[in-house]
mmCIF file of C-alpha atoms in Angstrom:
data_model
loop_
_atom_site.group_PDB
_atom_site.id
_atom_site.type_symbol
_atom_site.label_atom_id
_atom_site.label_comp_id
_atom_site.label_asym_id
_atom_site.label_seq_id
_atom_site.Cartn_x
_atom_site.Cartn_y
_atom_site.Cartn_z
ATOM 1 C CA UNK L 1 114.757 152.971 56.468
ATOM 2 C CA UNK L 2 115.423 155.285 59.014
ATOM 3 C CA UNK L 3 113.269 159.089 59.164
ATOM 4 C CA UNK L 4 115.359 162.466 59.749
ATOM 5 C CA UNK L 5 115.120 162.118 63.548
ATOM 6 C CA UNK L 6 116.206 158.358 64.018
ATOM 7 C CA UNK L 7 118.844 159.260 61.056
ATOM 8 C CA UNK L 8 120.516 162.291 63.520
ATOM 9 C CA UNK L 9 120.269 160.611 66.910
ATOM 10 C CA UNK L 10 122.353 157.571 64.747
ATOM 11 C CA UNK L 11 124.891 160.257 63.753
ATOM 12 C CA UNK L 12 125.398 161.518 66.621
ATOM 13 C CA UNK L 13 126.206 158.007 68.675
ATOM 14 C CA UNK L 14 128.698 157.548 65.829
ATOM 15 C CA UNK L 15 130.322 160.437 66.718
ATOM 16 C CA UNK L 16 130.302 159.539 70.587
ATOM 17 C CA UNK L 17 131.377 155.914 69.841
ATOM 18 C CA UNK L 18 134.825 157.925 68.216
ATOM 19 C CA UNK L 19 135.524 158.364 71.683
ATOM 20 C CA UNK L 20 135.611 156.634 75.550
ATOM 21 C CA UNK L 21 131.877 157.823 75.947
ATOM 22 C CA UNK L 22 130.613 154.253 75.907
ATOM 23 C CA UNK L 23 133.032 152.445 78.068
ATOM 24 C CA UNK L 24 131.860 151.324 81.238
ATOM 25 C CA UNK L 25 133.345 153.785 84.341
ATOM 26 C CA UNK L 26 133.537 151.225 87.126
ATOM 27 C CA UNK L 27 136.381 153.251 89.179
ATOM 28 C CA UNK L 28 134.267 156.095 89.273
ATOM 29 C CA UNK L 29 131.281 154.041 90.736
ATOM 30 C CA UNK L 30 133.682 151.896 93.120
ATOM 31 C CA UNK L 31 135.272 155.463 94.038
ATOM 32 C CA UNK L 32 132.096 156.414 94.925
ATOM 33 C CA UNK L 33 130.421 153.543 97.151
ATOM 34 C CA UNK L 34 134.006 153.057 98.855
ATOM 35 C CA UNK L 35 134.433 156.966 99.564
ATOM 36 C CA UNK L 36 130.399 157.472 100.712
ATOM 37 C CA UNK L 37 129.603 153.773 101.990
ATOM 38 C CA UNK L 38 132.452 154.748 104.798
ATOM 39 C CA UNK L 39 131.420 158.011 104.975
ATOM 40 C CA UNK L 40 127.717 156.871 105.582
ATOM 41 C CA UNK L 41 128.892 154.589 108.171
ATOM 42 C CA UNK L 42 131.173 157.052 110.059
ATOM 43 C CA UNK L 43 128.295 159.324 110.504
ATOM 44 C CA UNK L 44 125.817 156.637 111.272
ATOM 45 C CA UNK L 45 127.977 155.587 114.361
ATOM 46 C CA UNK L 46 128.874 159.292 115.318
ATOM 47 C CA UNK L 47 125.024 160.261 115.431
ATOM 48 C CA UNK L 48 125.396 157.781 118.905
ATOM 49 C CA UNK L 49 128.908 158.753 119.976
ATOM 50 C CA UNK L 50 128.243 162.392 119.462
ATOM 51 C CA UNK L 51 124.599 162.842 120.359
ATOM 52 C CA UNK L 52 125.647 165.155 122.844
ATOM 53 C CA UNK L 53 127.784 167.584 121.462
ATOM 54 C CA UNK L 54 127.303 169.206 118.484
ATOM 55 C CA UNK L 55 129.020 167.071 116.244
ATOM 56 C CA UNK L 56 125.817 165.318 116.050
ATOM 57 C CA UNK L 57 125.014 167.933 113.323
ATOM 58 C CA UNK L 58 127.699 167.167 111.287
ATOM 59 C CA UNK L 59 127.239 163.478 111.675
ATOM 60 C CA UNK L 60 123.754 163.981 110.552
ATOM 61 C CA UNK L 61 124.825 165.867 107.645
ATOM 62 C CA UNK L 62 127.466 163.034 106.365
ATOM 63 C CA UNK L 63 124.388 160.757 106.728
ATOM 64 C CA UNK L 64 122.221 162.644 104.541
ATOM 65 C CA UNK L 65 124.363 163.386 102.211
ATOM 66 C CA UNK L 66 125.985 160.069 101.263
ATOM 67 C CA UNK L 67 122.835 158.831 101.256
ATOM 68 C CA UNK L 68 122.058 160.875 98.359
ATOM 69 C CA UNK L 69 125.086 159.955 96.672
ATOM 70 C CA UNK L 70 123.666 156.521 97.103
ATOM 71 C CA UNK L 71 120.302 157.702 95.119
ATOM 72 C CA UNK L 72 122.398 158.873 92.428
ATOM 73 C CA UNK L 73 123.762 154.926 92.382
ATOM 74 C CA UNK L 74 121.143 153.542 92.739
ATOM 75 C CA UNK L 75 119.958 156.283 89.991
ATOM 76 C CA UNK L 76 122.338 154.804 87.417
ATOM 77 C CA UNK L 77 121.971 151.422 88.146
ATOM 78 C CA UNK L 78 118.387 151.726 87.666
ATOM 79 C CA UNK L 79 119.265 152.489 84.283
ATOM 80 C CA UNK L 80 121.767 149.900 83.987
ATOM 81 C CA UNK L 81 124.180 152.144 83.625
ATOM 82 C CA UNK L 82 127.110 150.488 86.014
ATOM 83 C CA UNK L 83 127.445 146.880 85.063
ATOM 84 C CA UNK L 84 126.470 144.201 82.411
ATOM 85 C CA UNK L 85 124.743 142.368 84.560
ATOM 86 C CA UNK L 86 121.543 143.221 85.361
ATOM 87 C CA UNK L 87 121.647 141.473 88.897
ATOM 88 C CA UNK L 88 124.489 143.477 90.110
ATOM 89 C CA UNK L 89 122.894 146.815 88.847
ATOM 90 C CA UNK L 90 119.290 145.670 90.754
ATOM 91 C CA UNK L 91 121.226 144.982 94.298
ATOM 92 C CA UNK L 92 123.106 148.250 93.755
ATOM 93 C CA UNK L 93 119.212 149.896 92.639
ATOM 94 C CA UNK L 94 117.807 148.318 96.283
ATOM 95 C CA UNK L 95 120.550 149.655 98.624
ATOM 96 C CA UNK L 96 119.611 153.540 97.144
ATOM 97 C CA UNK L 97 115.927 153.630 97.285
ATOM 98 C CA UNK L 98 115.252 150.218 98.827
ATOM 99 C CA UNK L 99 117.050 150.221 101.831
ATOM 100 C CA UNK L 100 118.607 153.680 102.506
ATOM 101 C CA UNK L 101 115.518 155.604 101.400
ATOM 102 C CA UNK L 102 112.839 153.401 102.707
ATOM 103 C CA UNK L 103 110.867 153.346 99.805
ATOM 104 C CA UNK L 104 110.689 150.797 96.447
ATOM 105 C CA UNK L 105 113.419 150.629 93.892
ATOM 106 C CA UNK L 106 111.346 148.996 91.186
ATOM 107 C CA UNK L 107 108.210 151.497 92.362
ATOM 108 C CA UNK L 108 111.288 154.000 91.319
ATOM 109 C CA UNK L 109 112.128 152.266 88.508
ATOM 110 C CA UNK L 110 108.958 152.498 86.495
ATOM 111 C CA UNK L 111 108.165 155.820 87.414
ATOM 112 C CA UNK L 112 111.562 157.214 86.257
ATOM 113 C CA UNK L 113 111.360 155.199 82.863
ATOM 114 C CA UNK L 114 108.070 156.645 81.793
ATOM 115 C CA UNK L 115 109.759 160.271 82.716
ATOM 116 C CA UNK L 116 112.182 159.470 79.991
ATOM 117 C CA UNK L 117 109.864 157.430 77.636
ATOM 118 C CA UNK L 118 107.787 160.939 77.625
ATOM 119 C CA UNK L 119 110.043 163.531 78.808
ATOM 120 C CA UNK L 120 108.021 166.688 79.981
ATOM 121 C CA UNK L 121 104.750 165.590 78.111
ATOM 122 C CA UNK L 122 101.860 167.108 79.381
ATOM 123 C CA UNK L 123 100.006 163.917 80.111
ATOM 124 C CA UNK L 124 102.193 160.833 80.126
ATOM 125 C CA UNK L 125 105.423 162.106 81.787
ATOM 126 C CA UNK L 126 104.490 161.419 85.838
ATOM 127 C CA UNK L 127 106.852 163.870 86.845
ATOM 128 C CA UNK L 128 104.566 166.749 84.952
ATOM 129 C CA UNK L 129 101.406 166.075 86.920
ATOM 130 C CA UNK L 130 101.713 167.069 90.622
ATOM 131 C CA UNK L 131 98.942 167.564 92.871
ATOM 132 C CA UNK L 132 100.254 170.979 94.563
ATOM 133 C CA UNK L 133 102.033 171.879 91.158
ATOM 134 C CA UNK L 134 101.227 174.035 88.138
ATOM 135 C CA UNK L 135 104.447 173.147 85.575
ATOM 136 C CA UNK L 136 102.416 173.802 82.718
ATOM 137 C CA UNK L 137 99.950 176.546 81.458
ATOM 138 C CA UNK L 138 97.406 173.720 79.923
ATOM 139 C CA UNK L 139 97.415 172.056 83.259
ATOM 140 C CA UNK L 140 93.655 172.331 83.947
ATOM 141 C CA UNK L 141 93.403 169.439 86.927
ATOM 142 C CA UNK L 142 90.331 170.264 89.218
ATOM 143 C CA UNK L 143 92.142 170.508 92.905
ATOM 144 C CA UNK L 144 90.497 171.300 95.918
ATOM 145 C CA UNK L 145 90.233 174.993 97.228
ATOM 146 C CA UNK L 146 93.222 175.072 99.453
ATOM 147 C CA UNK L 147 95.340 173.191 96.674
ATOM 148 C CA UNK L 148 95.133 176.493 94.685
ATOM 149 C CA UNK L 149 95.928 178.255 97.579
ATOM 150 C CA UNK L 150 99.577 176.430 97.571
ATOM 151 C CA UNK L 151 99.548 176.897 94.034
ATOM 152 C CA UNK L 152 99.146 180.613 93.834
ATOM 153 C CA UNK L 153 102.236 180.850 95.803
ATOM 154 C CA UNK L 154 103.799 177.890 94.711
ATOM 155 C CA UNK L 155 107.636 179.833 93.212
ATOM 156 C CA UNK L 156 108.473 179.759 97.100
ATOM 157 C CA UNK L 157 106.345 177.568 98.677
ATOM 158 C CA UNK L 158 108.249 174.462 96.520
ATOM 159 C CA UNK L 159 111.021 174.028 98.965
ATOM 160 C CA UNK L 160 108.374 173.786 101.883
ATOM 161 C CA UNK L 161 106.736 171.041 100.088
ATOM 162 C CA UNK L 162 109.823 169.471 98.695
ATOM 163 C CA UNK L 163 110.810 168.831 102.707
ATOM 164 C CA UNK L 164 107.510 165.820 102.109
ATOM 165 C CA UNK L 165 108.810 164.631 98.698
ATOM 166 C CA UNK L 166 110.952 161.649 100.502
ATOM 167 C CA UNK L 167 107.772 160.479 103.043
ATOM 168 C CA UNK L 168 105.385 160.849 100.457
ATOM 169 C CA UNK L 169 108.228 158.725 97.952
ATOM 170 C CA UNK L 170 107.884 156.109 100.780
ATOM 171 C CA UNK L 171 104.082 156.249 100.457
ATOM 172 C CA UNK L 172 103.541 155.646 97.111
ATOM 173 C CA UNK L 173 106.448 152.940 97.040
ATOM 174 C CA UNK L 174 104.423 150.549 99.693
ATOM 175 C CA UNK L 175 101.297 151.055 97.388
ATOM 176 C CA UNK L 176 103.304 149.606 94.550
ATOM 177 C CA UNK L 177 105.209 147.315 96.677
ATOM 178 C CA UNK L 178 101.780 145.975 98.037
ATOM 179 C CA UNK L 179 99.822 145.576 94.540
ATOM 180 C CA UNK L 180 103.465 144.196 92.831
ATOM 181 C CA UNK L 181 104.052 141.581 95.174
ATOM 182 C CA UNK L 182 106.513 139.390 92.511
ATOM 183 C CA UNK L 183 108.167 142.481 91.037
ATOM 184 C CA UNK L 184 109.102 143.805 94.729
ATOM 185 C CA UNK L 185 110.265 140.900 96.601
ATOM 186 C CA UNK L 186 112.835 142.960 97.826
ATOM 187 C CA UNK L 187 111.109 145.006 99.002
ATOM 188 C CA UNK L 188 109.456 143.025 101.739
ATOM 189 C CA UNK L 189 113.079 142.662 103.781
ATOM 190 C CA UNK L 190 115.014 145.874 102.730
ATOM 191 C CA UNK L 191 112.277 148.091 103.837
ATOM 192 C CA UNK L 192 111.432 147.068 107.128
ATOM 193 C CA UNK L 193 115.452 146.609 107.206
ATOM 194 C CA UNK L 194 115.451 150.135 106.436
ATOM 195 C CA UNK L 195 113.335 151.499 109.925
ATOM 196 C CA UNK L 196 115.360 148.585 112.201
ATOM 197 C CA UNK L 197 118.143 150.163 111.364
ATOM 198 C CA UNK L 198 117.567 154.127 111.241
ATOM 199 C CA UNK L 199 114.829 154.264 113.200
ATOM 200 C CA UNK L 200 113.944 151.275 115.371
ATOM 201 C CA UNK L 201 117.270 151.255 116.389
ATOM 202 C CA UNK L 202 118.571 154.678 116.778
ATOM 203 C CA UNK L 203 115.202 154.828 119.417
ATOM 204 C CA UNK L 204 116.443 151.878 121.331
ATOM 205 C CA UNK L 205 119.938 153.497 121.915
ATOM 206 C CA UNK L 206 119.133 157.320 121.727
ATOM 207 C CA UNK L 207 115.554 157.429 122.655
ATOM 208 C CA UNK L 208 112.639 158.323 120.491
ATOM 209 C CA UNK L 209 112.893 161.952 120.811
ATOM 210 C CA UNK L 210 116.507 162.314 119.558
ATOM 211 C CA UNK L 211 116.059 159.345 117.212
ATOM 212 C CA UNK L 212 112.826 160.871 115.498
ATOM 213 C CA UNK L 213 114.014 163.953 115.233
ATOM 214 C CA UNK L 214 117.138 162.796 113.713
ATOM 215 C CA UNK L 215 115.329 160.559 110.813
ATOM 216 C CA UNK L 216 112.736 163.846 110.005
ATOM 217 C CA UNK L 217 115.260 166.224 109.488
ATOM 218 C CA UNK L 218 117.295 163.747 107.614
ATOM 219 C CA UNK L 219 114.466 162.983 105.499
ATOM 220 C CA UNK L 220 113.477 166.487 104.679
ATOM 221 C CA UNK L 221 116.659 167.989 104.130
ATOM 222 C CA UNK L 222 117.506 165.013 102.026
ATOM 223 C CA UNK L 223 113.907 166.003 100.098
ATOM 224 C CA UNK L 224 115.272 169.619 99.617
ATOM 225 C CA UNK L 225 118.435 168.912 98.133
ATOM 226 C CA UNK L 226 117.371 166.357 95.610
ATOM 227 C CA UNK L 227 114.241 168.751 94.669
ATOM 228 C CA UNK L 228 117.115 171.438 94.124
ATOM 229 C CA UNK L 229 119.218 169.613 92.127
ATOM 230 C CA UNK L 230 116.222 167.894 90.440
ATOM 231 C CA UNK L 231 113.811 170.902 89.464
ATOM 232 C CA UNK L 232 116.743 172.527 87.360
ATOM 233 C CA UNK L 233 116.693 169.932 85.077
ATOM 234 C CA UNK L 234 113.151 170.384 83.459
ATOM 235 C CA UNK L 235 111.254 172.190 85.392
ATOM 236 C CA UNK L 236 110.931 175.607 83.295
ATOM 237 C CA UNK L 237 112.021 174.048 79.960
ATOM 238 C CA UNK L 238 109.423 173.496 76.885
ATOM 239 C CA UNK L 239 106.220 170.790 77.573
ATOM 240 C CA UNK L 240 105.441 168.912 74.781
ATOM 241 C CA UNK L 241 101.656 167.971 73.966
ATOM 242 C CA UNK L 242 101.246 164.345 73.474
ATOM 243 C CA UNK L 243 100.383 164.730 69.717
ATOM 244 C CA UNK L 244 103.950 166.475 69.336
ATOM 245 C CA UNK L 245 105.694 165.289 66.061
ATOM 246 C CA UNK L 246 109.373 165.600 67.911
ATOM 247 C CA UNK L 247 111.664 163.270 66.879
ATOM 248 C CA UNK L 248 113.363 161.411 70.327
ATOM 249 C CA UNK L 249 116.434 163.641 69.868
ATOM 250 C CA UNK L 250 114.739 166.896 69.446
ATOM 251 C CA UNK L 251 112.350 166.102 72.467
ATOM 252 C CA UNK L 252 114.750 164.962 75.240
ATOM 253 C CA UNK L 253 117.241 167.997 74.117
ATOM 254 C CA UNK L 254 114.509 170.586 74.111
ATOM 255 C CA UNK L 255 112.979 169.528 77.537
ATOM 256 C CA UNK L 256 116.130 169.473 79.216
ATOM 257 C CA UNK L 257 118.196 171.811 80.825
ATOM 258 C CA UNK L 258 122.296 171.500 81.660
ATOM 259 C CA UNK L 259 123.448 173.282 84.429
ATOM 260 C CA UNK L 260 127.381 174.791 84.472
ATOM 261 C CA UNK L 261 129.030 174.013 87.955
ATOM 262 C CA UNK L 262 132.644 173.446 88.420
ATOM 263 C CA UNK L 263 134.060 169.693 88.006
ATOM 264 C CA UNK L 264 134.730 169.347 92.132
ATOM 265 C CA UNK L 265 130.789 169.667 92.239
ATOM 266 C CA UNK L 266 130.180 166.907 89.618
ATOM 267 C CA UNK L 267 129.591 164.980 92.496
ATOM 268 C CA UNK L 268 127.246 166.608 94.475
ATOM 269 C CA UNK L 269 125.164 166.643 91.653
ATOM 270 C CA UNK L 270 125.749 163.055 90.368
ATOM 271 C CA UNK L 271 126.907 163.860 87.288
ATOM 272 C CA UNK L 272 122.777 164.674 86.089
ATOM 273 C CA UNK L 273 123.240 168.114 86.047
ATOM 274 C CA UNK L 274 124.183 167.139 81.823
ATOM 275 C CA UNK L 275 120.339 166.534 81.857
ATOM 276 C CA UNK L 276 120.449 166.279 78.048
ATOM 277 C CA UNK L 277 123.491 163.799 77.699
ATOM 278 C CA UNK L 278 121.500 162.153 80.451
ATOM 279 C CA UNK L 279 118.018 161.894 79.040
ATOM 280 C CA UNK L 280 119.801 160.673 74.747
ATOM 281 C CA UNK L 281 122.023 158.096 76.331
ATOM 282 C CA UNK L 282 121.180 157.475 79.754
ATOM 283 C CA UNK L 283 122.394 153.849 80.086
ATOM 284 C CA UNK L 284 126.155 155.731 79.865
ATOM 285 C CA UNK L 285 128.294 156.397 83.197
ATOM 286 C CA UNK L 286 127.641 159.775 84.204
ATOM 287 C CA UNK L 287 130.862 160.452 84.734
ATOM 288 C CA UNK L 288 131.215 160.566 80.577
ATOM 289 C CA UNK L 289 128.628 163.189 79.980
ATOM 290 C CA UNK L 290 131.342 166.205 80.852
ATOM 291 C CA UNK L 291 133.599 165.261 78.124
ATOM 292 C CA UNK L 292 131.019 164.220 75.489
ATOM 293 C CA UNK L 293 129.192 168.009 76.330
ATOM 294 C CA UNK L 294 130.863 169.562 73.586
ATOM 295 C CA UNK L 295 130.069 167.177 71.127
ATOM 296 C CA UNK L 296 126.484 166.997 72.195
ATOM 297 C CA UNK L 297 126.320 171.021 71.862
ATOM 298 C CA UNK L 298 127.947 171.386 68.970
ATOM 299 C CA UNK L 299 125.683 168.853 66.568
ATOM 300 C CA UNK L 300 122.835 170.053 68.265
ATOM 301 C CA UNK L 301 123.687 173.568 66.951
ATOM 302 C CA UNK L 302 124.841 172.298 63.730
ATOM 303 C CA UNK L 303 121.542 170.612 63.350
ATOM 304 C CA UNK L 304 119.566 173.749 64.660
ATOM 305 C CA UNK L 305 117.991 172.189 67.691
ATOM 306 C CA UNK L 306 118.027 174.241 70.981
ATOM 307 C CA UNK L 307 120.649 173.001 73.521
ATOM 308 C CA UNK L 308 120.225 174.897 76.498
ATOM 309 C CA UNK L 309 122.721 175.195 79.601
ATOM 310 C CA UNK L 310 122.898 177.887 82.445
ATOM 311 C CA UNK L 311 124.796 178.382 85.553
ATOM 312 C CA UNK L 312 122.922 177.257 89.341
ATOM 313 C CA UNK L 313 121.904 180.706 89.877
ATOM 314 C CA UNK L 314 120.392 181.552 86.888
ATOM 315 C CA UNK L 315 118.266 177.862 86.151
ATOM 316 C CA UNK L 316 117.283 178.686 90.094
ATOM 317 C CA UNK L 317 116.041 181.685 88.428
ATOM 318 C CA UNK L 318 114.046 180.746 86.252
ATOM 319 C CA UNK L 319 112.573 178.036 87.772
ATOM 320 C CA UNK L 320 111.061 180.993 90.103
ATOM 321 C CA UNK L 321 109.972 182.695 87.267
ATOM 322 C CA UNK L 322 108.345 179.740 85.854
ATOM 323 C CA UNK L 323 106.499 178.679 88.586
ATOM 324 C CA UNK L 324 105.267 182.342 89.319
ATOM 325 C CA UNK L 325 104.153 182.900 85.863
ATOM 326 C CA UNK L 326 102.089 179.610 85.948
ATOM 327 C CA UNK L 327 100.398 180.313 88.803
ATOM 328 C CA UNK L 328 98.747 182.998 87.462
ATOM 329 C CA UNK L 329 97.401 180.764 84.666
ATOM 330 C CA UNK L 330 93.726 179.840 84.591
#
C-alpha cells in the first residue's frame, strides 16, 4: 500500500503521463550538439587564426560557452535522460565532464545522485557542505581561522571563489578517478585527451603564455557562470535535517527554487532553471519541464505544498541575503 506522499507523487505522474512530458526529446538534444559541437569547434580554431586581433575574445567566449552547453548534456545524460541506452547516454556523459571539462564523469555522476537522493539535507546532500561556505544556520564545521574570514564575507566573495569551482572539480575527479580505477576507465584517455588538446596543444602553436592564459580564463569564467545559474536553484531555499519526515515530493519541491526567464534563454540555462520539475522527474528531457510547469504548480498548490519560482534578479537576491544572514550565524 502506498503512504500519502508516495500516493501524491503517483498522482501527479498520472497527470504528466496525460501529456508529451514523458516522450523522449531527441531533436532538441541533436539541435543542441549539432548547433554547439560546431560552434565549439569554430571558436576552437579561431582562438589560433585570431590570436592577434581581438576576435580572440569572442572566440574564447564561443568556447566557453558551448562547452557549458555540453555540461548541461552531459548533465542529462548523466541522468539518462537522452536515450534508452545507457551506453549512448555514458559517451554523451564523458564528452561534458570527461573530456571538455577535464575532470570525471562518473566522479560527477555519484556526486550529483546523492544531491538528489538528499536534496538540501544538512548532512548527506554533498552540495550542502562546503569548506568556504555557510548554506545553513546548523552548519557548525570547525574551519581554520582564515576560512571564517571568507565566510564572514562570503554574499560577495562567492563569485571570487566560484572562478576555482572548475580546477578544484578537476581535483577531486582524479582522486576518484585514481581510487575507482574499473568505474573510470574512461577516464584514463579522455582526460589526458582533454590537456593535449586545450592545453598541450594550444602551447605548441600559440605559446604557453597565450595558451595558459586562454585555458584559466576559460576555466574560471566557465566556473562563474555555472555557479550563477547553479546557486539559484537551492541555495537560499529550506534545509532539511536528516530526521525530516518529508515525503520525496514535498522535499525536492520545497528545496528547490524555479527561476522565470524568457523561452530564448531556456538554453543558456539548460532547461534546469525548472529546478523542481528537475529534481521529481529528472530522467525527463529538459526541454519538457516548461510545458509541464503549470501542472506541477498547480497540484502542488492544490495539495498545499510550497512551489516557489522568482525572476533572475530577485533569486540573485536572495541568494545575497541568504548568504549574508548566515554568516552572521554562530
Amino acid at each position: 500500500m502506498l503512504n500519502p506522499g508516495q500516493k501524491l507523487y503517483r498522482d501527479l505522474r498520472n497527470s504528466l503521463a496525460e501529456t508529451d512530458f514523458f516522450e523522449r526529446s531527441t531533436t532538441d538534444y541533436l539541435r543542441k550538439v549539432i548547433l554547439y559541437g560546431a560552434l565549439h569547434i569554430l571558436s576552437y580554431i579561431g582562438l589560433y587564426f585570431c590570436a592577434t586581433t581581438y576576435w580572440r575574445w569572442a572566440a574564447l567566449i564561443g568556447l566557453t560557452l558551448s562547452g557549458i552547453q555540453f555540461y548541461y548534456i552531459s548533465h542529462d545524460a548523466g541522468h539518462y535522460a537522452i536515450s534508452d541506452h545507457k551506453n549512448t547516454n555514458l559517451r554523451l556523459g564523458h564528452i561534458g565532464h570527461t573530456f571538455i571539462a577535464g575532470g570525471s564523469f562518473r566522479y560527477w555522476q555519484y556526486k550529483h545522485d546523492l544531491h538528489h537522493r538528499y536534496c538540501n539535507d544538512e548532512t548527506r546532500d554533498p552540495d550542502m557542505n562546503a569548506l568556504f561556505l555557510k548554506l545553513y544556520e546548523a552548519d557548525c564545521a570547525e574551519r581554520p581561522a582564515w576560512v571564517g574570514w571568507v565566510i564572514r564575507r562570503q554574499s560577495y566573495l562567492l563569485w571570487v571563489l566560484a572562478m576555482f569551482h572548475n580546477f578544484d572539480f578537476q581535483r577531486l575527479s582524479w582522486i576518484y578517478a585514481i581510487a575507482n580505477p574499473k568505474r573510470c576507465q574512461a577516464e584514463r584517455v579522455l582526460i589526458p585527451l582533454h590537456f593535449s588538446v586545450y592545453l598541450i596543444l594550444p602551447i605548441v602553436l600559440l605559446g604557453w603564455q597565450m595558451a595558459l592564459t586562454n585555458y584559466i580564463i576559460s576555466t574560471m569564467l566557465s566556473g562563474v557562470i555555472l555557479a550563477k545559474l547553479f546557486a539559484i536553484n537551492h541555495m537560499g531555499m529550506p534545509s532539511v535535517p536528516s530526521d525530516h519526515d518529508l515525503s520525496f515530493i514535498e522535499q525536492q519541491v520545497i528545496t528547490s527554487r524555479n527561476v522565470l526567464v524568457p523561452s530564448l534563454w531556456d538554453d543558456y540555462f539548460g532547461g534546469l532553471h525548472y529546478q523542481i520539475e528537475h529534481h521529481l522527474f529528472p530522467w525527463v528531457s529538459v526541454s519538457r519541464y516548461r510545458s509541464a510547469s503549470p501542472i506541477v504548480k498547480g497540484f502542488c498548490q492544490e495539495h498545499g505544498i510550497a512551489y516557489v519560482e522568482e525572476n533572475f534578479g530577485l533569486a540573485m537576491l536572495n541568494i545575497g541575503r541568504h548568504l549574508e544572514a548566515m554568516s552572521k550565524v554562530g
